[in-house]
CSV table of C-alpha atoms in Angstrom, one decimal:
chain,number,residue,atom,x,y,z
A,27,MET,CA,28.7,132.4,61.6
A,28,SER,CA,29.4,134.0,58.3
A,29,ASP,CA,32.6,136.0,57.6
A,30,LEU,CA,30.7,138.5,55.4
A,31,LYS,CA,31.7,142.1,56.0
A,32,ALA,CA,30.2,145.1,54.4
A,33,ASP,CA,31.6,148.6,54.6
A,34,THR,CA,28.3,150.4,54.5
A,35,GLN,CA,29.9,153.8,54.6
A,36,ARG,CA,31.9,152.9,51.5
A,37,ILE,CA,28.8,151.5,49.8
A,38,ARG,CA,27.0,154.8,50.5
A,39,GLU,CA,29.9,156.8,49.1
A,40,CYS,CA,29.7,154.7,46.0
A,41,SER,CA,26.0,155.5,45.8
A,42,ARG,CA,26.6,159.2,46.2
A,43,ALA,CA,29.3,159.2,43.5
A,44,LEU,CA,26.9,157.4,41.1
A,45,GLN,CA,24.3,160.1,41.8
A,46,ARG,CA,26.8,162.8,40.9
A,47,ILE,CA,27.6,161.0,37.7
A,48,TYR,CA,23.9,160.6,36.9
A,49,ASP,CA,23.4,164.3,37.5
A,50,ALA,CA,26.3,165.2,35.2
A,51,PHE,CA,25.0,162.9,32.4
A,52,THR,CA,21.5,164.3,32.6
A,53,SER,CA,22.3,168.0,33.0
A,54,ARG,CA,25.0,168.7,30.5
A,55,ALA,CA,24.5,169.6,26.9
A,56,ASN,CA,25.7,167.3,24.1
A,57,PRO,CA,29.2,168.4,23.1
A,58,ALA,CA,28.6,167.6,19.4
A,59,GLU,CA,25.4,169.6,18.9
A,60,ASP,CA,24.8,172.8,17.0
A,61,TYR,CA,27.9,173.0,14.8
A,62,THR,CA,27.5,174.4,11.3
A,63,ALA,CA,29.4,173.9,8.0
A,64,ALA,CA,31.0,177.2,8.5
A,65,GLU,CA,32.5,176.1,11.8
A,66,LEU,CA,33.5,172.6,10.7
A,67,GLY,CA,34.3,173.3,7.0
A,68,ASN,CA,32.2,170.6,5.5
A,69,GLN,CA,28.5,169.5,5.5
A,70,GLN,CA,29.6,165.8,5.8
A,71,VAL,CA,31.5,166.6,9.0
A,72,VAL,CA,28.4,168.4,10.3
A,73,ASP,CA,26.3,165.4,9.4
A,74,ALA,CA,28.7,163.1,11.2
A,75,PHE,CA,28.6,165.3,14.3
A,76,GLN,CA,24.8,165.4,14.2
A,77,GLU,CA,24.7,161.6,13.9
A,78,PHE,CA,27.1,161.3,16.8
A,79,ALA,CA,24.9,163.8,18.8
A,80,ASP,CA,21.8,161.8,18.1
A,81,ASN,CA,23.4,158.5,19.1
A,82,TRP,CA,25.0,160.0,22.1
A,83,LYS,CA,21.7,161.4,23.3
A,84,ILE,CA,20.1,158.0,23.1
A,85,HIS,CA,23.0,156.1,24.7
A,86,ARG,CA,23.6,158.7,27.3
A,87,GLN,CA,19.9,158.4,28.5
A,88,ASP,CA,20.2,154.6,28.7
A,89,LEU,CA,23.6,154.8,30.5
A,90,ALA,CA,22.2,157.5,32.9
A,91,GLU,CA,19.3,155.3,33.8
A,92,ARG,CA,21.6,152.3,34.4
A,93,ILE,CA,23.8,154.5,36.6
A,94,ARG,CA,20.7,155.8,38.6
A,95,THR,CA,19.5,152.2,39.1
A,96,LEU,CA,23.0,151.1,40.3
A,97,GLY,CA,23.1,154.0,42.7
A,98,THR,CA,19.7,153.1,44.1
A,99,ILE,CA,20.7,149.4,44.5
A,100,THR,CA,23.9,150.4,46.3
A,101,TRP,CA,22.1,152.7,48.7
A,102,GLU,CA,19.4,150.1,49.5
A,103,ALA,CA,22.1,147.5,50.0
A,104,ALA,CA,23.9,149.6,52.6
A,105,LYS,CA,20.6,150.3,54.3
A,106,SER,CA,19.7,146.6,54.4
A,107,TYR,CA,23.1,145.6,55.7
A,108,ASP,CA,22.8,148.2,58.5
A,109,GLU,CA,19.3,147.0,59.4
A,110,ILE,CA,20.3,143.3,59.4
A,111,ASP,CA,23.4,144.2,61.6
A,112,THR,CA,21.2,146.1,64.0
A,113,LYS,CA,18.7,143.3,64.3
A,114,LEU,CA,21.4,140.7,64.7
A,115,ALA,CA,23.1,142.7,67.4
A,116,ASP,CA,19.8,143.2,69.2
A,117,ALA,CA,19.1,139.5,69.1
A,118,LEU,CA,22.5,138.6,70.4
A,119,ARG,CA,22.2,141.2,73.3
A,120,GLY,CA,18.8,139.6,74.1
A,121,GLN,CA,20.3,136.1,74.2
A,122,ASP,CA,23.2,137.4,76.4
A,123,ALA,CA,20.7,139.0,78.8
A,124,LYS,CA,18.7,135.8,79.0
A,125,ALA,CA,21.8,133.8,79.7
A,126,LYS,CA,22.9,136.1,82.5
A,127,ASN,CA,19.5,135.9,84.1
A,128,GLY,CA,19.6,132.1,84.1
A,129,GLY,CA,17.1,131.7,81.3
A,130,GLY,CA,19.5,130.2,78.9
A,131,GLY,CA,18.3,128.6,75.7
A,132,PRO,CA,17.7,124.9,74.9
A,133,ARG,CA,20.1,122.3,76.1
């Protein structure tokens, strides 16, 4: 028997937290966009902010997709652990019932 234990409730909580992070990444505006030279005092600073905004948009999308994928993986892992646990428990109950009824397994 394996000593593997999986806290599927905790894994699902992790998946839900990742979904919230994904939602935040995809729904919020870029904090460095839409500044002008009048606000920042210099066109070079505006250009630097714009470059940051462009890079952030690209990297944020990539990071958001990775977070979404990890959320899906954790959710499916919890689901699979629960399904396997249920099937194993059913099989063990079936074997117990056979043993009690005198129909034990191979000797």
